[in-house]
């Protein structure tokens, strides 16, 4: 039998219900001091930071008790299917993520920000391939008309925008 944590299973609730009602009139016991021992686990699903992590912790009055609780917790997580469920849930969430489109062109650092300069072949006009010019604080794609064509017959330059794209003014 496999465990489905998402199933609406009332049978599990009835199996866990005590045969006699719990005495709720007694005050809950309060520990005189917090547990002095703690073990935290980091269960990583991948070598990279992108994999899912489980980070359970156990507490105890003695080191031996804490270690035994840690062992029991890891076994219970595996037996109940929590580790597999976490991997499946993380895989599902990753499949729903739509990464933003990466900017085209060669990245450079200008004005305190990474700028993406478009490749020369990315832009064309009616006269052919545009010519990329970078003046440091500005960049533009100029008309690809051959030399000698009057300026009034050339296409308007495309100026680099803050987002790295090029537009005519």
Coordinates of C-alpha atoms in Angstrom, one line a residue:
X1 CA 0.0 0.0 0.0
X2 CA 1.4 3.4 -0.9
X3 CA 0.8 6.5 1.1
X4 CA -0.9 9.4 -0.6
X5 CA -0.7 12.5 1.7
X6 CA -3.1 14.4 -0.6
X7 CA -5.9 11.7 -0.4
X8 CA -9.0 12.5 1.7
X9 CA -8.5 9.5 4.0
X10 CA -10.7 9.6 7.1
X11 CA -9.7 6.0 7.9
X12 CA -6.3 7.2 9.2
X13 CA -8.0 9.7 11.6
X14 CA -10.3 7.0 13.1
X15 CA -7.3 4.6 13.5
X16 CA -5.4 7.3 15.5
X17 CA -8.4 8.3 17.7
X18 CA -7.9 7.1 21.3
X19 CA -10.4 4.5 22.6
X20 CA -11.1 6.7 25.7
X21 CA -11.4 10.4 25.6
X22 CA -8.4 12.4 26.6
X23 CA -8.6 14.2 30.0
X24 CA -8.4 17.9 29.0
X25 CA -9.0 19.2 32.5
X26 CA -5.4 18.6 33.6
X27 CA -3.0 21.4 32.8
X28 CA -0.3 20.5 30.3
X29 CA 3.1 19.7 31.8
X30 CA 5.6 22.5 31.3
X31 CA 9.3 21.7 31.0
X32 CA 11.4 23.3 33.7
X33 CA 14.0 24.1 31.1
X34 CA 14.2 23.8 27.4
X35 CA 15.9 20.8 25.9
X36 CA 19.6 21.6 25.9
X37 CA 20.5 19.4 22.9
X38 CA 19.4 20.0 19.3
X39 CA 20.4 18.3 16.1
X40 CA 19.5 20.0 12.8
X41 CA 19.6 18.0 9.5
X42 CA 20.0 19.4 6.0
X43 CA 18.9 16.8 3.5
X44 CA 19.8 18.2 0.0
X45 CA 18.4 16.6 -3.1
X46 CA 21.1 17.9 -5.4
X47 CA 24.7 19.0 -5.2
X48 CA 23.7 22.5 -6.4
X49 CA 21.7 25.0 -4.4
X50 CA 18.8 24.6 -6.8
X51 CA 17.8 21.2 -5.4
X52 CA 15.1 20.9 -2.7
X53 CA 16.2 20.9 0.9
X54 CA 14.6 19.3 4.0
X55 CA 15.8 20.8 7.2
X56 CA 14.2 19.0 10.2
X57 CA 15.4 19.4 13.7
X58 CA 15.1 17.3 16.9
X59 CA 15.6 18.2 20.5
X60 CA 16.3 16.2 23.6
X61 CA 17.3 16.3 27.3
X62 CA 20.5 14.3 26.6
X63 CA 22.8 13.8 23.6
X64 CA 21.8 10.1 23.4
X65 CA 18.1 10.9 23.4
X66 CA 18.6 13.6 20.8
X67 CA 20.6 11.3 18.5
X68 CA 17.9 8.5 18.9
X69 CA 15.2 11.0 18.0
X70 CA 17.1 12.1 15.0
X71 CA 17.5 8.6 13.8
X72 CA 13.8 7.9 14.4
X73 CA 12.8 11.1 12.6
X74 CA 14.8 10.3 9.5
X75 CA 13.4 6.7 9.4
X76 CA 9.8 8.1 9.8
X77 CA 10.2 10.7 7.1
X78 CA 11.3 7.9 4.7
X79 CA 8.6 5.4 5.8
X80 CA 5.8 7.9 5.5
X81 CA 7.1 9.1 2.1
X82 CA 7.8 12.6 3.1
X83 CA 11.2 12.6 1.4
X84 CA 9.7 11.3 -1.9
X85 CA 6.8 13.7 -1.6
X86 CA 9.1 16.7 -1.2
X87 CA 11.0 15.7 -4.3
X88 CA 7.8 15.3 -6.3
X89 CA 6.4 18.6 -5.1
X90 CA 9.6 20.5 -5.8
X91 CA 9.7 18.9 -9.3
X92 CA 6.2 20.1 -9.9
X93 CA 6.9 23.6 -8.7
X94 CA 10.0 23.8 -10.9
X95 CA 7.9 22.6 -13.9
X96 CA 5.5 25.5 -13.4
X97 CA 8.2 28.2 -13.3
X98 CA 8.7 30.2 -16.5
X99 CA 12.1 31.7 -16.6
X100 CA 12.5 35.2 -17.9
X101 CA 13.9 35.4 -21.4
X102 CA 17.6 36.0 -21.4
X103 CA 18.8 39.2 -23.1
X104 CA 20.5 38.8 -26.4
X105 CA 24.0 39.9 -27.0
X106 CA 27.3 40.2 -25.2
X107 CA 27.0 41.4 -21.5
X108 CA 29.1 44.3 -20.4
X109 CA 29.3 46.5 -17.3
X110 CA 28.4 50.1 -17.8
X111 CA 27.0 52.7 -15.5
X112 CA 27.1 50.4 -12.5
X113 CA 24.8 47.8 -14.3
X114 CA 25.2 44.9 -16.6
X115 CA 24.2 45.9 -20.1
X116 CA 23.6 43.6 -23.0
X117 CA 25.0 44.8 -26.2
X118 CA 23.3 43.3 -29.2
X119 CA 25.4 41.4 -31.7
X120 CA 26.1 43.2 -35.0
X121 CA 24.0 40.7 -37.0
X122 CA 20.9 41.1 -34.9
X123 CA 19.7 44.2 -36.6
X124 CA 19.0 44.9 -40.2
X125 CA 17.4 47.7 -42.2
X126 CA 16.3 48.1 -45.8
X127 CA 19.9 48.8 -46.7
X128 CA 21.3 45.6 -45.1
X129 CA 23.1 44.8 -41.9
X130 CA 23.2 47.7 -39.4
X131 CA 26.5 48.9 -37.9
X132 CA 26.9 48.7 -34.1
X133 CA 28.8 51.6 -32.5
X134 CA 29.4 52.0 -28.8
X135 CA 30.4 55.4 -27.4
X136 CA 30.6 54.3 -23.7
X137 CA 27.6 56.1 -22.4
X138 CA 25.7 55.5 -25.6
X139 CA 25.4 52.8 -28.2
X140 CA 23.5 52.7 -31.5
X141 CA 22.8 50.6 -34.5
X142 CA 23.3 52.7 -37.6
X143 CA 22.0 52.2 -41.1
X144 CA 23.9 49.7 -43.2
X145 CA 23.7 51.8 -46.4
X146 CA 27.0 51.9 -48.3
X147 CA 29.3 55.0 -48.0
X148 CA 28.2 57.9 -50.2
X149 CA 24.4 57.4 -49.6
X150 CA 23.1 60.8 -48.4
X151 CA 22.1 61.0 -44.7
X152 CA 18.6 61.9 -45.6
X153 CA 18.2 58.6 -47.5
X154 CA 19.6 56.5 -44.6
X155 CA 17.4 54.8 -42.0
X156 CA 17.2 56.4 -38.5
X157 CA 19.6 55.0 -36.0
X158 CA 18.4 52.6 -33.3
X159 CA 19.6 53.8 -29.9
X160 CA 20.3 51.5 -26.9
X161 CA 17.6 51.7 -24.2
X162 CA 18.2 51.1 -20.5
X163 CA 17.0 47.5 -20.8
X164 CA 19.6 46.8 -23.5
X165 CA 17.2 46.8 -26.5
X166 CA 17.5 49.2 -29.4
X167 CA 14.8 51.7 -30.6
X168 CA 14.5 54.6 -33.0
X169 CA 13.8 57.9 -31.4

